[in-house]
Each structure stands twice: as C-alpha cells, then as structure tokens.
Amino acid sequence: MTETDVRAALRAQRIEVPSWAYGNSGTRFKVFAQPGVPRNPEEKIADAAQVHAYTGVAPVVSLHIPWDRVDDFGKLASYAAERGVRIGTINTNVFQDDDYRLGSVTNPDPRIRRKALGHLLECVDIMDATGSRDLKLWFSDGTNYPGQDDIRARQDRLAEALAATYDRLGPGQRMLLEYKLFEPAFYLTDVPDWGTAYAHCLRLGERAQVVIDTGHHAPGTNIEFIVAFLLREGKLGAFDFNSRFYADDDLMVGAADPFQLFRIMHEIVRADALRAESGVNFMLDQCHNIEPKIPAQIRSVMNVQEATAKALLVDAGALAAAQAAGDVLGANGVLMDAYNTDVRPLLAQVRTEMGLDPDPMAAYARSGYAERIVAERVGGQQAGWGA
Ligand code: RM4
Ligand code: MN
C-alpha cells in the first residue's frame, strides 16, 4: 500500500463512541462523580460531538436503552445531526431490572421472558425512529450454581427470543450478538464465547452477526484468531473496543496491550475490512471511572488510529513472501517493523489534511469546553448506569 493509500484509509476510518462513556461510572465499590458530567442524552451527545470535532473520525454515538430513553427519538436524532454526529447502535439492557435475577430471555418464568423480549422489540422500534442499523444484544444471563437451571433449556429459550427479535428487524437492520466469559453470573453464562454467539447467528441468518468485546475473554485468549475466523465467515459485525488487565476492566483501548490491538487491526487490514462497506462496526465500550471522560475518549480514538496506521504499514508483499518461504524470523520481522514505526507524525499529517488540529488532546484542552460544562451543568441528576 502506498503512503497516499494509507493516509486515505486513515481519513476514511470511522469509530463509534458509547453514550455511557460520558456519564458517571465506577466499580461496585465506589462511583466517583465528576463535575460537568451530562444530565441527559442530549448532553451526552454534545460531549460525543466534541470527540468527533477534534478527531474527525468519530461521527456516530451508540445509545443504551433505558439509560438514554427520551420521548421523541426522532428529535434526538435531529439534535445529534445539528451537532455533526448521528445515532448509531442501539444497546439493549435486560440486566438491571429486579425481574432479571434468574435471567432475562433465558429466565425459567415465561412472564419474565416475555418482558425481556418486549424490551428487545421496543429497541427495534427505537432504531426505526433513529435510523439506526444495528441492534446490540448483550445478556448477563447465567447461573451461579451447578444444577440451578437446565443448560439446554436455557439455550432453547435464548434461541426463541433471538429468532423473534431477528424476525422483527426491518430491511437494512442487523442484530449483533455479544458474548462474555463470565460476570455477573459466576458459574454458567448463556452466551459465554464467540462459538456460542456464532452458532446462534448462523441459524438466524445473514443479518445476525457477532460482536467482539475485547474485554470479554479468558486471559491469554488469541483475539486476533477470533477476528480472522469470523471475518472469513462473514460473521464479524462489530467490535466493542476497550482494554483490560484482569477481567472486564473497560479501560481505554490500547492502554493495556497496544500490541494486541495492532494484531487485531492487522487481521482487519488483511481482510480489507476497514472500509465502511465491510460492515464491521468499530465501537468503543469503555468507562472512565477516574479520568476525565471526553479526553479519555479522544485518546481512545487516537489509540485505535495508531494501531490501524501501523497495521496499514505492514508490507503485505514482503510478509506473504516470507511466509511462503517458511522464513519464520523474516515474517515476524515484517510485522514488528510496522508495529515499531512511530506513526504519530503520519497521523498528525492526516489530521492536517482533514482540516483538524494535528494534536486533538491539546486542541480540546485549549477549547475551554471542559471548563464550560463544569460551569453550566449545575443542578439536575448526573447521568450514570441507571435509567
Ligand atoms: C456489558 C457489555 C455491553 C455494554 C454493557 C454496559 O458488559 O459489554 O456491551 O453495553 O456492559
Ligand atoms: Mn461490550
């Protein structure tokens, strides 16, 4: 790839940011509230628009329902458009109601299953109003003790709810199924891994695809293998990017293991899946518990851009030749040469070409927006992980 092509690919890259990253978050031990945090979905969108204003590659915001429930989603979509962004993925939430103690769509009680399904279907109505393409499903469903419930019956109930939701999708809409190894369930999780998600999606049809949340695996899992496999099968719908040291830490993507992020992006580039037409949605799913939220999102977008730039710089011809020749060290060297390139000057140039400040972090800090929201957002209820 020529340097001109690399720069064009970086200009065209798109990253979707999560509305909940701008609200307060924390651990089960403590939520440290931050001044200036949004009090409603509009203010979250306004903050997200800042990330796009300084990076130029993050024009889409995911919503979480019911956290971002409003009376008029069409109006919310227009509000976003006025700020230069649009509403993207609709995230369902069937994990915070008391009824879901024993599960949502897999609950042994048919009344609760119906209620959970009702929420999923309502989220498709919201997609119709916002013009969203993707419905993202993550289920906290599982059990804590062996024998607590029937594993197979729970899979049947899950399949039934997924099929009903899939049938409700309009043309051009997709269903993205996310998996997670454990937590909040500690013995069995109903969608614990990519294989389970993939098998369900395969049965459902073309518009059901898998989401890889990079924080949802056992330590040591080779995530780029999963990426390569799903891409090859046409079943990779999206990423939830974040990074982790231990479990589902939801830290900034590229912070814990930038090399892993590079390896993932190498598979993306290898499959020519960076282009919007590939259908892979590159989303962030993060929480900024102790750091300021808007700059943390800007930094995260930049981290993805840096990993992408390095992946684009891999000399594909030299790599293929070394692999074909069985040149183990040569092939590894080609990859490491790209990884070890300082791509920050290249990205600064890309930003200048886009009419942006070459240093998004400094430009945002200078803008005075952070001080303004602290001064203006006084009173009201700060947003967090609650409806
Ligand atoms: C889950 C999962 C979902 C996200 C929620 C907030 O762990 O990663 O994607 O919507 O957290
Ligand atoms: Mn996620």
mmCIF file with all atom_site columns, N, CA, C and O in Angstrom, residues 45-65:
data_model
loop_
_atom_site.group_PDB
_atom_site.id
_atom_site.type_symbol
_atom_site.label_atom_id
_atom_site.label_alt_id
_atom_site.label_comp_id
_atom_site.label_asym_id
_atom_site.label_entity_id
_atom_site.label_seq_id
_atom_site.pdbx_PDB_ins_code
_atom_site.Cartn_x
_atom_site.Cartn_y
_atom_site.Cartn_z
_atom_site.occupancy
_atom_site.B_iso_or_equiv
_atom_site.pdbx_formal_charge
_atom_site.auth_seq_id
_atom_site.auth_comp_id
_atom_site.auth_asym_id
_atom_site.auth_atom_id
_atom_site.pdbx_PDB_model_num
ATOM 1  N N  . ILE A 1 45 ? -24.670 13.410 23.992 1.00 0.00 ? 45 ILE A N  1
ATOM 2  C CA . ILE A 1 45 ? -24.412 13.541 22.548 1.00 0.00 ? 45 ILE A CA 1
ATOM 3  C C  . ILE A 1 45 ? -23.546 14.775 22.278 1.00 0.00 ? 45 ILE A C  1
ATOM 4  O O  . ILE A 1 45 ? -22.622 14.725 21.448 1.00 0.00 ? 45 ILE A O  1
ATOM 5  N N  . ALA A 1 46 ? -23.814 15.854 23.003 1.00 0.00 ? 46 ALA A N  1
ATOM 6  C CA . ALA A 1 46 ? -22.998 17.066 22.824 1.00 0.00 ? 46 ALA A CA 1
ATOM 7  C C  . ALA A 1 46 ? -21.527 16.762 23.157 1.00 0.00 ? 46 ALA A C  1
ATOM 8  O O  . ALA A 1 46 ? -20.612 17.222 22.456 1.00 0.00 ? 46 ALA A O  1
ATOM 9  N N  . ASP A 1 47 ? -21.298 15.977 24.206 1.00 0.00 ? 47 ASP A N  1
ATOM 10 C CA . ASP A 1 47 ? -19.919 15.620 24.570 1.00 0.00 ? 47 ASP A CA 1
ATOM 11 C C  . ASP A 1 47 ? -19.283 14.718 23.513 1.00 0.00 ? 47 ASP A C  1
ATOM 12 O O  . ASP A 1 47 ? -18.112 14.883 23.146 1.00 0.00 ? 47 ASP A O  1
ATOM 13 N N  . ALA A 1 48 ? -20.075 13.774 23.037 1.00 0.00 ? 48 ALA A N  1
ATOM 14 C CA . ALA A 1 48 ? -19.568 12.873 21.995 1.00 0.00 ? 48 ALA A CA 1
ATOM 15 C C  . ALA A 1 48 ? -19.184 13.680 20.748 1.00 0.00 ? 48 ALA A C  1
ATOM 16 O O  . ALA A 1 48 ? -18.181 13.373 20.080 1.00 0.00 ? 48 ALA A O  1
ATOM 17 N N  . ALA A 1 49 ? -19.968 14.726 20.462 1.00 0.00 ? 49 ALA A N  1
ATOM 18 C CA . ALA A 1 49 ? -19.690 15.556 19.278 1.00 0.00 ? 49 ALA A CA 1
ATOM 19 C C  . ALA A 1 49 ? -18.319 16.235 19.401 1.00 0.00 ? 49 ALA A C  1
ATOM 20 O O  . ALA A 1 49 ? -17.663 16.521 18.397 1.00 0.00 ? 49 ALA A O  1
ATOM 21 N N  . GLN A 1 50 ? -17.886 16.477 20.624 1.00 0.00 ? 50 GLN A N  1
ATOM 22 C CA . GLN A 1 50 ? -16.555 17.058 20.839 1.00 0.00 ? 50 GLN A CA 1
ATOM 23 C C  . GLN A 1 50 ? -15.459 16.089 20.374 1.00 0.00 ? 50 GLN A C  1
ATOM 24 O O  . GLN A 1 50 ? -14.447 16.499 19.798 1.00 0.00 ? 50 GLN A O  1
ATOM 25 N N  . VAL A 1 51 ? -15.668 14.822 20.672 1.00 0.00 ? 51 VAL A N  1
ATOM 26 C CA . VAL A 1 51 ? -14.683 13.805 20.278 1.00 0.00 ? 51 VAL A CA 1
ATOM 27 C C  . VAL A 1 51 ? -14.546 13.794 18.755 1.00 0.00 ? 51 VAL A C  1
ATOM 28 O O  . VAL A 1 51 ? -13.439 13.729 18.209 1.00 0.00 ? 51 VAL A O  1
ATOM 29 N N  . HIS A 1 52 ? -15.693 13.908 18.083 1.00 0.00 ? 52 HIS A N  1
ATOM 30 C CA . HIS A 1 52 ? -15.649 13.941 16.616 1.00 0.00 ? 52 HIS A CA 1
ATOM 31 C C  . HIS A 1 52 ? -15.011 15.241 16.120 1.00 0.00 ? 52 HIS A C  1
ATOM 32 O O  . HIS A 1 52 ? -14.226 15.241 15.171 1.00 0.00 ? 52 HIS A O  1
ATOM 33 N N  . ALA A 1 53 ? -15.344 16.338 16.801 1.00 0.00 ? 53 ALA A N  1
ATOM 34 C CA . ALA A 1 53 ? -14.829 17.639 16.343 1.00 0.00 ? 53 ALA A CA 1
ATOM 35 C C  . ALA A 1 53 ? -13.292 17.651 16.320 1.00 0.00 ? 53 ALA A C  1
ATOM 36 O O  . ALA A 1 53 ? -12.695 18.282 15.451 1.00 0.00 ? 53 ALA A O  1
ATOM 37 N N  . TYR A 1 54 ? -12.659 16.958 17.266 1.00 0.00 ? 54 TYR A N  1
ATOM 38 C CA . TYR A 1 54 ? -11.187 17.004 17.345 1.00 0.00 ? 54 TYR A CA 1
ATOM 39 C C  . TYR A 1 54 ? -10.481 15.832 16.675 1.00 0.00 ? 54 TYR A C  1
ATOM 40 O O  . TYR A 1 54 ? -9.287  15.889 16.427 1.00 0.00 ? 54 TYR A O  1
ATOM 41 N N  . THR A 1 55 ? -11.228 14.737 16.417 1.00 0.00 ? 55 THR A N  1
ATOM 42 C CA . THR A 1 55 ? -10.577 13.594 15.764 1.00 0.00 ? 55 THR A CA 1
ATOM 43 C C  . THR A 1 55 ? -11.025 13.448 14.307 1.00 0.00 ? 55 THR A C  1
ATOM 44 O O  . THR A 1 55 ? -10.297 12.874 13.493 1.00 0.00 ? 55 THR A O  1
ATOM 45 N N  . GLY A 1 56 ? -12.241 13.891 14.016 1.00 0.00 ? 56 GLY A N  1
ATOM 46 C CA . GLY A 1 56 ? -12.760 13.805 12.637 1.00 0.00 ? 56 GLY A CA 1
ATOM 47 C C  . GLY A 1 56 ? -13.142 12.410 12.187 1.00 0.00 ? 56 GLY A C  1
ATOM 48 O O  . GLY A 1 56 ? -13.560 12.222 11.050 1.00 0.00 ? 56 GLY A O  1
ATOM 49 N N  . VAL A 1 57 ? -13.019 11.420 13.076 1.00 0.00 ? 57 VAL A N  1
ATOM 50 C CA . VAL A 1 57 ? -13.334 10.049 12.650 1.00 0.00 ? 57 VAL A CA 1
ATOM 51 C C  . VAL A 1 57 ? -14.364 9.371  13.562 1.00 0.00 ? 57 VAL A C  1
ATOM 52 O O  . VAL A 1 57 ? -14.558 8.162  13.488 1.00 0.00 ? 57 VAL A O  1
ATOM 53 N N  . ALA A 1 58 ? -15.030 10.155 14.421 1.00 0.00 ? 58 ALA A N  1
ATOM 54 C CA . ALA A 1 58 ? -15.967 9.533  15.374 1.00 0.00 ? 58 ALA A CA 1
ATOM 55 C C  . ALA A 1 58 ? -17.355 10.186 15.303 1.00 0.00 ? 58 ALA A C  1
ATOM 56 O O  . ALA A 1 58 ? -17.831 10.739 16.286 1.00 0.00 ? 58 ALA A O  1
ATOM 57 N N  . PRO A 1 59 ? -18.011 10.077 14.155 1.00 0.00 ? 59 PRO A N  1
ATOM 58 C CA . PRO A 1 59 ? -19.276 10.810 13.973 1.00 0.00 ? 59 PRO A CA 1
ATOM 59 C C  . PRO A 1 59 ? -20.526 10.052 14.432 1.00 0.00 ? 59 PRO A C  1
ATOM 60 O O  . PRO A 1 59 ? -21.633 10.505 14.164 1.00 0.00 ? 59 PRO A O  1
ATOM 61 N N  . VAL A 1 60 ? -20.356 8.924  15.105 1.00 0.00 ? 60 VAL A N  1
ATOM 62 C CA . VAL A 1 60 ? -21.517 8.106  15.470 1.00 0.00 ? 60 VAL A CA 1
ATOM 63 C C  . VAL A 1 60 ? -21.518 7.808  16.969 1.00 0.00 ? 60 VAL A C  1
ATOM 64 O O  . VAL A 1 60 ? -20.459 7.530  17.549 1.00 0.00 ? 60 VAL A O  1
ATOM 65 N N  . VAL A 1 61 ? -22.693 7.882  17.594 1.00 0.00 ? 61 VAL A N  1
ATOM 66 C CA . VAL A 1 61 ? -22.822 7.643  19.036 1.00 0.00 ? 61 VAL A CA 1
ATOM 67 C C  . VAL A 1 61 ? -23.796 6.492  19.273 1.00 0.00 ? 61 VAL A C  1
ATOM 68 O O  . VAL A 1 61 ? -24.934 6.530  18.786 1.00 0.00 ? 61 VAL A O  1
ATOM 69 N N  . SER A 1 62 ? -23.395 5.495  20.073 1.00 0.00 ? 62 SER A N  1
ATOM 70 C CA . SER A 1 62 ? -24.328 4.411  20.434 1.00 0.00 ? 62 SER A CA 1
ATOM 71 C C  . SER A 1 62 ? -25.147 4.822  21.643 1.00 0.00 ? 62 SER A C  1
ATOM 72 O O  . SER A 1 62 ? -24.629 5.465  22.558 1.00 0.00 ? 62 SER A O  1
ATOM 73 N N  . LEU A 1 63 ? -26.401 4.406  21.657 1.00 0.00 ? 63 LEU A N  1
ATOM 74 C CA . LEU A 1 63 ? -27.256 4.658  22.817 1.00 0.00 ? 63 LEU A CA 1
ATOM 75 C C  . LEU A 1 63 ? -27.490 3.367  23.593 1.00 0.00 ? 63 LEU A C  1
ATOM 76 O O  . LEU A 1 63 ? -27.399 2.272  23.038 1.00 0.00 ? 63 LEU A O  1
ATOM 77 N N  . HIS A 1 64 ? -27.794 3.517  24.877 1.00 0.00 ? 64 HIS A N  1
ATOM 78 C CA . HIS A 1 64 ? -28.120 2.385  25.745 1.00 0.00 ? 64 HIS A CA 1
ATOM 79 C C  . HIS A 1 64 ? -29.517 2.640  26.279 1.00 0.00 ? 64 HIS A C  1
ATOM 80 O O  . HIS A 1 64 ? -29.762 3.665  26.893 1.00 0.00 ? 64 HIS A O  1
ATOM 81 N N  . ILE A 1 65 ? -30.417 1.682  26.039 1.00 0.00 ? 65 ILE A N  1
ATOM 82 C CA . ILE A 1 65 ? -31.809 1.856  26.484 1.00 0.00 ? 65 ILE A CA 1
ATOM 83 C C  . ILE A 1 65 ? -32.044 0.936  27.692 1.00 0.00 ? 65 ILE A C  1
ATOM 84 O O  . ILE A 1 65 ? -31.698 -0.245 27.583 1.00 0.00 ? 65 ILE A O  1
#
